[in-house]
mmCIF file of C-alpha atoms and ligand atoms in Angstrom:
data_model
loop_
_atom_site.group_PDB
_atom_site.id
_atom_site.type_symbol
_atom_site.label_atom_id
_atom_site.label_comp_id
_atom_site.label_asym_id
_atom_site.label_seq_id
_atom_site.Cartn_x
_atom_site.Cartn_y
_atom_site.Cartn_z
ATOM 1 C CA MET T 30 -151.777 -99.226 64.624
ATOM 2 C CA LEU T 31 -155.431 -99.570 65.778
ATOM 3 C CA GLY T 32 -155.268 -103.049 64.663
ATOM 4 C CA GLN T 33 -152.228 -103.971 66.336
ATOM 5 C CA LEU T 34 -153.207 -102.681 69.680
ATOM 6 C CA LEU T 35 -156.525 -104.663 69.349
ATOM 7 C CA VAL T 36 -154.867 -107.580 68.341
ATOM 8 C CA ALA T 37 -152.628 -107.589 71.251
ATOM 9 C CA VAL T 38 -155.835 -107.060 73.799
ATOM 10 C CA LEU T 39 -157.439 -109.921 71.924
ATOM 11 C CA ALA T 40 -154.522 -112.361 72.245
ATOM 12 C CA THR T 41 -154.925 -112.421 75.827
ATOM 13 C CA GLY T 42 -158.104 -114.171 75.779
ATOM 14 C CA ASN T 43 -159.854 -116.526 73.199
ATOM 15 C CA ALA T 44 -160.347 -113.963 70.119
ATOM 16 C CA LEU T 45 -163.696 -116.145 69.157
ATOM 17 C CA ALA T 46 -165.247 -116.534 72.650
ATOM 18 C CA ALA T 47 -165.695 -113.350 75.139
ATOM 19 C CA PRO T 48 -163.121 -113.676 77.842
ATOM 20 C CA ALA T 49 -164.761 -114.047 81.256
ATOM 21 C CA VAL T 50 -162.746 -110.825 82.613
ATOM 22 C CA VAL T 51 -162.452 -108.267 79.958
ATOM 23 C CA GLU T 52 -159.068 -106.312 80.251
ATOM 24 C CA LYS T 53 -158.898 -102.686 79.759
ATOM 25 C CA ARG T 54 -158.429 -101.950 76.450
ATOM 26 C CA GLN T 55 -155.671 -99.440 75.238
ATOM 27 C CA THR T 56 -156.854 -96.333 73.804
ATOM 28 C CA SER T 57 -156.501 -96.236 69.928
ATOM 29 C CA SER T 58 -156.412 -92.337 69.985
ATOM 30 C CA ALA T 59 -153.380 -90.582 70.005
ATOM 31 C CA LYS T 60 -155.051 -87.529 71.915
ATOM 32 C CA CYS T 61 -156.972 -89.594 74.320
ATOM 33 C CA THR T 62 -154.007 -90.886 76.321
ATOM 34 C CA ASN T 63 -155.451 -90.629 79.808
ATOM 35 C CA PRO T 64 -159.352 -91.410 79.725
ATOM 36 C CA ARG T 65 -161.601 -90.026 82.055
ATOM 37 C CA VAL T 66 -163.185 -92.744 84.189
ATOM 38 C CA ARG T 67 -166.768 -93.117 85.017
ATOM 39 C CA LYS T 68 -167.958 -94.584 88.104
ATOM 40 C CA ALA T 69 -170.920 -96.224 89.567
ATOM 41 C CA TRP T 70 -172.860 -93.803 91.911
ATOM 42 C CA HIS T 71 -172.707 -96.571 94.979
ATOM 43 C CA THR T 72 -168.699 -96.689 94.742
ATOM 44 C CA LEU T 73 -168.773 -92.582 95.180
ATOM 45 C CA THR T 74 -167.596 -91.269 98.405
ATOM 46 C CA THR T 75 -169.926 -88.813 100.191
ATOM 47 C CA SER T 76 -167.564 -85.824 99.055
ATOM 48 C CA GLU T 77 -167.778 -87.050 95.468
ATOM 49 C CA LYS T 78 -171.391 -87.519 95.288
ATOM 50 C CA THR T 79 -172.142 -83.997 96.887
ATOM 51 C CA ALA T 80 -169.935 -82.574 94.130
ATOM 52 C CA TYR T 81 -171.745 -83.953 91.471
ATOM 53 C CA LEU T 82 -175.081 -82.927 93.031
ATOM 54 C CA ASP T 83 -173.669 -79.215 93.343
ATOM 55 C CA ALA T 84 -172.687 -79.295 89.831
ATOM 56 C CA GLU T 85 -176.160 -80.445 88.596
ATOM 57 C CA LEU T 86 -177.509 -77.879 90.795
ATOM 58 C CA CYS T 87 -175.318 -75.141 89.146
ATOM 59 C CA LEU T 88 -176.689 -75.984 85.700
ATOM 60 C CA MET T 89 -180.124 -75.730 87.117
ATOM 61 C CA ASN T 90 -179.050 -71.938 88.234
ATOM 62 C CA LYS T 91 -177.597 -70.981 85.266
ATOM 63 C CA PRO T 92 -179.718 -69.136 82.621
ATOM 64 C CA ALA T 93 -180.365 -70.498 79.231
ATOM 65 C CA THR T 94 -178.380 -68.960 76.492
ATOM 66 C CA LEU T 95 -179.203 -71.375 73.037
ATOM 67 C CA GLY T 96 -182.810 -70.134 72.657
ATOM 68 C CA LEU T 97 -183.807 -73.762 72.618
ATOM 69 C CA ARG T 98 -187.977 -74.015 73.040
ATOM 70 C CA GLY T 99 -188.722 -73.174 76.538
ATOM 71 C CA ALA T 100 -185.850 -73.654 78.106
ATOM 72 C CA LYS T 101 -185.202 -71.464 80.995
ATOM 73 C CA THR T 102 -181.950 -73.075 82.579
ATOM 74 C CA LYS T 103 -178.641 -75.136 81.194
ATOM 75 C CA PHE T 104 -180.521 -77.822 82.546
ATOM 76 C CA ASP T 105 -183.359 -77.165 80.884
ATOM 77 C CA GLU T 106 -181.812 -76.822 77.702
ATOM 78 C CA LEU T 107 -180.285 -80.594 77.874
ATOM 79 C CA THR T 108 -183.629 -81.784 78.348
ATOM 80 C CA SER T 109 -184.801 -79.600 75.206
ATOM 81 C CA VAL T 110 -182.458 -81.552 73.209
ATOM 82 C CA HIS T 111 -183.685 -84.653 74.225
ATOM 83 C CA ILE T 112 -187.672 -83.350 73.462
ATOM 84 C CA LEU T 113 -186.351 -82.313 70.022
ATOM 85 C CA GLU T 114 -184.597 -85.273 69.162
ATOM 86 C CA SER T 115 -186.734 -87.885 70.728
ATOM 87 C CA GLU T 116 -188.639 -88.998 67.803
ATOM 88 C CA ILE T 117 -185.543 -89.920 66.070
ATOM 89 C CA ALA T 118 -183.484 -91.127 68.716
ATOM 90 C CA HIS T 119 -185.555 -94.032 69.936
ATOM 91 C CA PHE T 120 -186.255 -97.324 68.366
ATOM 92 C CA VAL T 121 -183.732 -96.601 65.651
ATOM 93 C CA GLY T 122 -180.481 -97.500 65.260
ATOM 94 C CA ALA T 123 -179.179 -94.565 66.495
ATOM 95 C CA PHE T 124 -180.614 -94.897 69.813
ATOM 96 C CA LEU T 125 -177.443 -95.583 72.010
ATOM 97 C CA PRO T 126 -175.070 -93.496 69.994
ATOM 98 C CA PHE T 127 -177.339 -90.475 70.078
ATOM 99 C CA HIS T 128 -177.654 -91.312 74.354
ATOM 100 C CA ARG T 129 -173.785 -91.768 74.035
ATOM 101 C CA LEU T 130 -173.390 -88.387 72.840
ATOM 102 C CA TYR T 131 -176.174 -86.768 74.788
ATOM 103 C CA ILE T 132 -174.341 -88.042 78.098
ATOM 104 C CA HIS T 133 -171.295 -86.789 77.011
ATOM 105 C CA ALA T 134 -172.943 -83.312 76.369
ATOM 106 C CA HIS T 135 -174.319 -83.509 80.150
ATOM 107 C CA ASP T 136 -170.528 -84.344 81.205
ATOM 108 C CA VAL T 137 -169.071 -81.812 79.027
ATOM 109 C CA SER T 138 -171.423 -78.994 80.462
ATOM 110 C CA LEU T 139 -170.979 -80.199 83.934
ATOM 111 C CA ARG T 140 -167.310 -79.567 83.671
ATOM 112 C CA THR T 141 -167.146 -76.341 81.397
ATOM 113 C CA LEU T 142 -169.881 -74.287 82.941
ATOM 114 C CA CYS T 143 -169.905 -75.474 86.495
ATOM 115 C CA ASN T 144 -166.161 -76.546 87.150
ATOM 116 C CA TYR T 145 -166.899 -79.965 87.764
ATOM 117 C CA THR T 146 -163.833 -82.334 88.123
ATOM 118 C CA GLY T 147 -165.220 -85.750 89.293
ATOM 119 C CA PRO T 148 -166.191 -88.752 87.248
ATOM 120 C CA HIS T 149 -169.667 -89.063 85.503
ATOM 121 C CA PRO T 150 -171.456 -91.391 87.614
ATOM 122 C CA TYR T 151 -173.618 -94.211 86.208
ATOM 123 C CA TRP T 152 -176.489 -96.053 87.989
ATOM 124 C CA ASP T 153 -175.309 -99.547 88.473
ATOM 125 C CA GLU T 154 -179.046 -100.990 88.135
ATOM 126 C CA THR T 155 -177.929 -104.393 88.409
ATOM 127 C CA TYR T 156 -176.388 -103.736 92.000
ATOM 128 C CA ASP T 157 -180.080 -102.368 93.136
ATOM 129 C CA SER T 158 -182.049 -104.784 91.292
ATOM 130 C CA PRO T 159 -184.810 -106.091 92.143
ATOM 131 C CA SER T 160 -185.144 -103.289 94.683
ATOM 132 C CA PHE T 161 -184.974 -99.857 93.530
ATOM 133 C CA THR T 162 -187.248 -98.520 96.449
ATOM 134 C CA THR T 163 -183.846 -99.125 98.459
ATOM 135 C CA SER T 164 -181.208 -97.633 96.120
ATOM 136 C CA THR T 165 -178.671 -95.276 97.617
ATOM 137 C CA LEU T 166 -179.929 -93.071 94.895
ATOM 138 C CA PHE T 167 -183.079 -92.057 96.223
ATOM 139 C CA THR T 168 -181.365 -90.709 99.629
ATOM 140 C CA THR T 169 -180.486 -87.535 100.641
ATOM 141 C CA THR T 170 -177.381 -88.850 102.384
ATOM 142 C CA PRO T 171 -176.152 -87.469 100.037
ATOM 143 C CA GLY T 172 -178.580 -88.453 96.816
ATOM 144 C CA PHE T 173 -181.605 -87.402 94.434
ATOM 145 C CA GLY T 174 -183.917 -87.097 97.045
ATOM 146 C CA GLY T 175 -186.904 -89.668 97.488
ATOM 147 C CA ASN T 176 -189.756 -90.769 95.938
ATOM 148 C CA GLY T 177 -192.582 -88.299 94.625
ATOM 149 C CA VAL T 178 -195.630 -87.526 96.929
ATOM 150 C CA GLY T 179 -199.416 -87.050 96.563
ATOM 151 C CA SER T 180 -201.070 -86.830 93.821
ATOM 152 C CA ALA T 181 -198.809 -84.623 91.860
ATOM 153 C CA GLN T 182 -195.834 -87.157 92.985
ATOM 154 C CA CYS T 183 -193.590 -84.218 93.324
ATOM 155 C CA ILE T 184 -190.329 -85.111 95.150
ATOM 156 C CA ASP T 185 -190.131 -82.984 98.181
ATOM 157 C CA SER T 186 -186.643 -84.288 99.438
ATOM 158 C CA GLY T 187 -183.063 -83.954 98.174
ATOM 159 C CA PRO T 188 -181.113 -81.016 96.309
ATOM 160 C CA PHE T 189 -184.066 -80.937 93.597
ATOM 161 C CA ALA T 190 -187.187 -80.583 95.572
ATOM 162 C CA ASN T 191 -187.242 -77.075 94.755
ATOM 163 C CA TYR T 192 -186.708 -77.280 90.956
ATOM 164 C CA ARG T 193 -189.149 -76.182 88.553
ATOM 165 C CA SER T 194 -189.142 -76.017 84.656
ATOM 166 C CA VAL T 195 -191.856 -75.171 82.164
ATOM 167 C CA LEU T 196 -190.790 -78.369 79.939
ATOM 168 C CA GLY T 197 -192.789 -81.637 79.888
ATOM 169 C CA PRO T 198 -194.396 -83.907 80.276
ATOM 170 C CA GLY T 199 -193.879 -85.019 76.589
ATOM 171 C CA TYR T 200 -193.845 -82.100 74.396
ATOM 172 C CA ARG T 201 -195.664 -79.742 76.627
ATOM 173 C CA ILE T 202 -194.568 -76.266 77.478
ATOM 174 C CA SER T 203 -196.238 -74.452 80.819
ATOM 175 C CA PRO T 204 -194.850 -71.042 80.681
ATOM 176 C CA ASP T 205 -197.373 -70.250 83.530
ATOM 177 C CA ASN T 206 -197.255 -73.354 85.314
ATOM 178 C CA PRO T 207 -193.397 -74.574 85.879
ATOM 179 C CA LYS T 208 -193.852 -78.106 87.600
ATOM 180 C CA CYS T 209 -191.978 -79.924 90.188
ATOM 181 C CA ILE T 210 -189.639 -83.081 89.424
ATOM 182 C CA THR T 211 -191.698 -85.972 89.549
ATOM 183 C CA ARG T 212 -191.201 -89.973 90.743
ATOM 184 C CA ASN T 213 -193.344 -93.107 91.425
ATOM 185 C CA ILE T 214 -190.908 -95.411 92.231
ATOM 186 C CA ASN T 215 -191.551 -99.039 92.033
ATOM 187 C CA ASN T 216 -189.726 -102.666 92.120
ATOM 188 C CA PHE T 217 -191.771 -104.181 89.236
ATOM 189 C CA ALA T 218 -189.574 -102.681 86.537
ATOM 190 C CA ALA T 219 -186.358 -103.650 88.341
ATOM 191 C CA THR T 220 -186.386 -107.074 86.934
ATOM 192 C CA GLY T 221 -185.530 -105.757 83.909
ATOM 193 C CA ALA T 222 -182.113 -104.656 85.113
ATOM 194 C CA SER T 223 -181.576 -108.189 86.754
ATOM 195 C CA PRO T 224 -177.872 -109.723 86.063
ATOM 196 C CA GLU T 225 -179.501 -112.289 84.251
ATOM 197 C CA THR T 226 -181.115 -109.993 82.113
ATOM 198 C CA VAL T 227 -178.320 -107.821 81.756
ATOM 199 C CA ASN T 228 -175.845 -110.702 81.028
ATOM 200 C CA GLY T 229 -178.216 -111.813 78.324
ATOM 201 C CA CYS T 230 -177.902 -108.763 76.447
ATOM 202 C CA LEU T 231 -173.918 -108.870 76.788
ATOM 203 C CA SER T 232 -174.089 -112.236 75.598
ATOM 204 C CA GLN T 233 -175.599 -111.304 72.098
ATOM 205 C CA ASP T 234 -173.486 -111.944 68.955
ATOM 206 C CA ASN T 235 -174.490 -109.026 66.941
ATOM 207 C CA TRP T 236 -175.297 -105.376 66.944
ATOM 208 C CA LEU T 237 -178.924 -105.584 65.961
ATOM 209 C CA SER T 238 -179.601 -108.254 68.885
ATOM 210 C CA PHE T 239 -177.609 -106.026 71.287
ATOM 211 C CA TRP T 240 -178.888 -103.135 70.590
ATOM 212 C CA ALA T 241 -183.001 -104.494 70.506
ATOM 213 C CA CYS T 242 -181.676 -106.306 73.936
ATOM 214 C CA ALA T 243 -180.402 -103.222 75.710
ATOM 215 C CA GLU T 244 -183.217 -101.043 74.531
ATOM 216 C CA GLY T 245 -185.736 -103.491 75.885
ATOM 217 C CA ARG T 246 -185.783 -104.535 79.519
ATOM 218 C CA PRO T 247 -182.029 -102.629 80.422
ATOM 219 C CA HIS T 248 -183.423 -99.320 79.365
ATOM 220 C CA GLY T 249 -187.155 -99.845 80.335
ATOM 221 C CA ALA T 250 -186.095 -100.887 83.805
ATOM 222 C CA GLY T 251 -184.668 -97.685 84.848
ATOM 223 C CA HIS T 252 -187.447 -95.401 83.131
ATOM 224 C CA GLY T 253 -190.498 -97.530 84.342
ATOM 225 C CA GLY T 254 -188.730 -98.355 88.379
ATOM 226 C CA VAL T 255 -188.479 -94.792 88.630
ATOM 227 C CA GLY T 256 -191.482 -93.652 86.977
ATOM 228 C CA ALA T 257 -193.437 -90.378 86.438
ATOM 229 C CA GLU T 258 -190.996 -87.950 84.565
ATOM 230 C CA MET T 259 -188.452 -90.600 84.072
ATOM 231 C CA GLY T 260 -191.392 -92.770 82.503
ATOM 232 C CA ASN T 261 -191.815 -90.536 79.753
ATOM 233 C CA PRO T 262 -189.948 -91.038 76.713
ATOM 234 C CA VAL T 263 -189.946 -87.476 75.586
ATOM 235 C CA SER T 264 -188.834 -85.519 78.781
ATOM 236 C CA SER T 265 -187.250 -87.829 80.875
ATOM 237 C CA PRO T 266 -184.062 -85.989 81.225
ATOM 238 C CA GLY T 267 -186.095 -83.493 83.417
ATOM 239 C CA ASP T 268 -185.176 -86.118 86.252
ATOM 240 C CA PRO T 269 -181.825 -85.996 86.875
ATOM 241 C CA VAL T 270 -181.686 -89.182 87.579
ATOM 242 C CA PHE T 271 -181.751 -90.074 83.840
ATOM 243 C CA TYR T 272 -178.120 -88.997 83.090
ATOM 244 C CA LEU T 273 -177.079 -91.916 85.336
ATOM 245 C CA HIS T 274 -179.633 -94.514 83.906
ATOM 246 C CA HIS T 275 -178.322 -93.561 80.448
ATOM 247 C CA ALA T 276 -174.641 -93.543 81.442
ATOM 248 C CA TRP T 277 -175.401 -97.302 82.911
ATOM 249 C CA LEU T 278 -177.072 -98.356 79.525
ATOM 250 C CA ASP T 279 -173.990 -96.795 77.841
ATOM 251 C CA ARG T 280 -171.719 -98.654 79.791
ATOM 252 C CA LEU T 281 -173.380 -102.023 78.809
ATOM 253 C CA TRP T 282 -172.907 -100.889 75.299
ATOM 254 C CA ALA T 283 -169.270 -100.030 76.269
ATOM 255 C CA GLN T 284 -168.771 -103.367 77.726
ATOM 256 C CA TRP T 285 -170.378 -105.272 74.817
ATOM 257 C CA GLN T 286 -168.063 -103.485 72.344
ATOM 258 C CA ASP T 287 -164.751 -104.649 74.345
ATOM 259 C CA ARG T 288 -165.706 -108.094 74.318
ATOM 260 C CA ASN T 289 -164.925 -107.628 70.483
ATOM 261 C CA PRO T 290 -163.454 -104.152 69.910
ATOM 262 C CA GLU T 291 -162.145 -105.054 66.133
ATOM 263 C CA VAL T 292 -165.646 -105.650 64.822
ATOM 264 C CA ARG T 293 -167.603 -103.978 67.509
ATOM 265 C CA LEU T 294 -166.144 -100.774 67.294
ATOM 266 C CA LYS T 295 -167.394 -100.475 63.795
ATOM 267 C CA GLU T 296 -170.611 -102.057 64.010
ATOM 268 C CA MET T 297 -173.698 -100.188 63.141
ATOM 269 C CA GLY T 298 -177.096 -100.494 61.729
ATOM 270 C CA GLY T 299 -180.625 -100.796 62.264
ATOM 271 C CA ASN T 300 -183.537 -98.732 60.784
ATOM 272 C CA ASN T 301 -182.865 -95.056 60.756
ATOM 273 C CA ARG T 302 -186.428 -93.659 61.085
ATOM 274 C CA PRO T 303 -188.934 -94.617 63.840
ATOM 275 C CA ARG T 304 -191.209 -97.689 63.780
ATOM 276 C CA ASN T 305 -194.708 -96.860 64.231
ATOM 277 C CA GLY T 306 -194.764 -93.115 64.394
ATOM 278 C CA PHE T 307 -193.095 -92.989 67.837
ATOM 279 C CA GLY T 308 -193.956 -89.920 70.270
ATOM 280 C CA GLY T 309 -196.886 -88.447 67.632
ATOM 281 C CA PRO T 310 -198.261 -85.202 67.214
ATOM 282 C CA PRO T 311 -197.438 -82.740 70.139
ATOM 283 C CA GLY T 312 -200.744 -81.473 71.639
ATOM 284 C CA ASP T 313 -199.207 -77.892 72.546
ATOM 285 C CA GLY T 314 -195.825 -75.938 72.718
ATOM 286 C CA GLY T 315 -194.151 -76.503 69.248
ATOM 287 C CA GLU T 316 -193.133 -79.183 67.102
ATOM 288 C CA PRO T 317 -190.567 -81.767 67.525
ATOM 289 C CA ILE T 318 -188.025 -81.466 64.770
ATOM 290 C CA VAL T 319 -187.999 -84.449 62.788
ATOM 291 C CA GLU T 320 -184.754 -85.177 60.634
ATOM 292 C CA GLY T 321 -183.090 -88.047 59.356
ATOM 293 C CA ASP T 322 -179.574 -88.367 58.418
ATOM 294 C CA GLY T 323 -179.915 -87.009 54.690
ATOM 295 C CA GLY T 324 -181.653 -90.255 53.816
ATOM 296 C CA GLY T 325 -181.430 -93.997 53.823
ATOM 297 C CA ASN T 326 -183.573 -96.580 55.698
ATOM 298 C CA VAL T 327 -180.348 -98.101 57.502
ATOM 299 C CA THR T 328 -178.418 -96.193 60.167
ATOM 300 C CA THR T 329 -174.929 -96.118 59.261
ATOM 301 C CA LEU T 330 -171.665 -94.560 60.894
ATOM 302 C CA GLY T 331 -172.420 -91.074 58.993
ATOM 303 C CA HIS T 332 -175.372 -90.647 60.855
ATOM 304 C CA VAL T 333 -175.369 -87.220 62.410
ATOM 305 C CA LEU T 334 -176.147 -86.925 66.013
ATOM 306 C CA HIS T 335 -177.664 -83.541 66.752
ATOM 307 C CA MET T 336 -177.113 -81.740 70.121
ATOM 308 C CA HIS T 337 -178.531 -77.976 68.927
ATOM 309 C CA GLY T 338 -175.593 -76.137 70.122
ATOM 310 C CA VAL T 339 -175.192 -77.635 73.721
ATOM 311 C CA ILE T 340 -171.967 -78.863 72.256
ATOM 312 C CA PRO T 341 -171.115 -79.418 68.707
ATOM 313 C CA ASP T 342 -172.895 -82.009 66.563
ATOM 314 C CA ALA T 343 -171.177 -85.501 65.400
ATOM 315 C CA THR T 344 -171.356 -88.356 63.523
ATOM 316 C CA ILE T 345 -171.784 -91.885 65.037
ATOM 317 C CA ALA T 346 -168.521 -92.857 64.224
ATOM 318 C CA ASP T 347 -167.199 -90.066 65.949
ATOM 319 C CA ILE T 348 -168.839 -91.810 69.279
ATOM 320 C CA MET T 349 -168.284 -95.404 68.618
ATOM 321 C CA ASP T 350 -165.393 -95.445 70.890
ATOM 322 C CA THR T 351 -165.559 -93.755 74.260
ATOM 323 C CA ARG T 352 -161.794 -93.926 74.151
ATOM 324 C CA GLY T 353 -161.532 -92.121 71.117
ATOM 325 C CA ASP T 354 -160.483 -88.517 70.440
ATOM 326 C CA LEU T 355 -163.807 -86.873 70.856
ATOM 327 C CA LEU T 356 -165.187 -88.643 74.031
ATOM 328 C CA CYS T 357 -162.165 -89.814 75.853
ATOM 329 C CA PHE T 358 -163.606 -91.770 78.779
ATOM 330 C CA GLU T 359 -163.985 -95.170 80.121
ATOM 331 C CA TYR T 360 -166.141 -97.229 82.273
ATOM 332 C CA ASP T 361 -164.766 -98.500 85.591
HETATM 333 CU CU1 CU I 405 -184.183 -93.667 77.648
#
């Protein structure tokens, strides 16, 4: 049945060459008949933006319940999951899969804990490239607040200006010195999100080259372009902009999959363990969890993605199709 649906879609274009305009693929899941639609931040209405920011604030005001290292709030708990997994979730085949499930965990948290009913937004960085400094994200009208100020680089505007967390930067936990959200926005990195760069990734013809392309400049654009907390590979979800950046990167993967779903909804691989000791030993505040998926040097569909109780763990196979039973969403 899956095959028939996909063949029907592919038949509308040339099955060998990617069609210029990719039609919305039908869901292959019996359970997922009406996928939620994720939308670009700059296309949301003012009230949609406000509802999203309010839901994020709600997570920041809800006490932690899972006992994850250092976390004080439900927002912190999500950051903790990234901190705990950072060493095995970057520069590995599971990089995009881990972050797909992780953004989903954020979406589920907003909806189940804070009654959020709107779309999980993504930051269309091609829209803002080459000028992140003028992005509609970094405003208060409504938005995520502006740039960091002073030597501490704390944001001092927007709904999150007063948020303090004991987590980060990196593996650090500072119970006696909770810190602000920091930014150091620059346009230098924004070229990594140019339409040319992104189209270059979309035109890759296999998983390994697509993943390498995506984790490189498009991924680096948002992290480096927002800077400070977002520039930290371990604790970057401490800036809520993270969730829009990685939703955009996930969209890139989904778009790439939609160009040849019959192959790409099953195509996985890559090294299963980090190259060159990513992360390194933490200086203080606890050890990161380092675990593979039961051995093997190559990332497979059976690789387990760990969410530490925020939502249940899942395998890569479970999250390959955003329109599948578990995730049930698509991008506009
Ligand atoms: Cu990232």
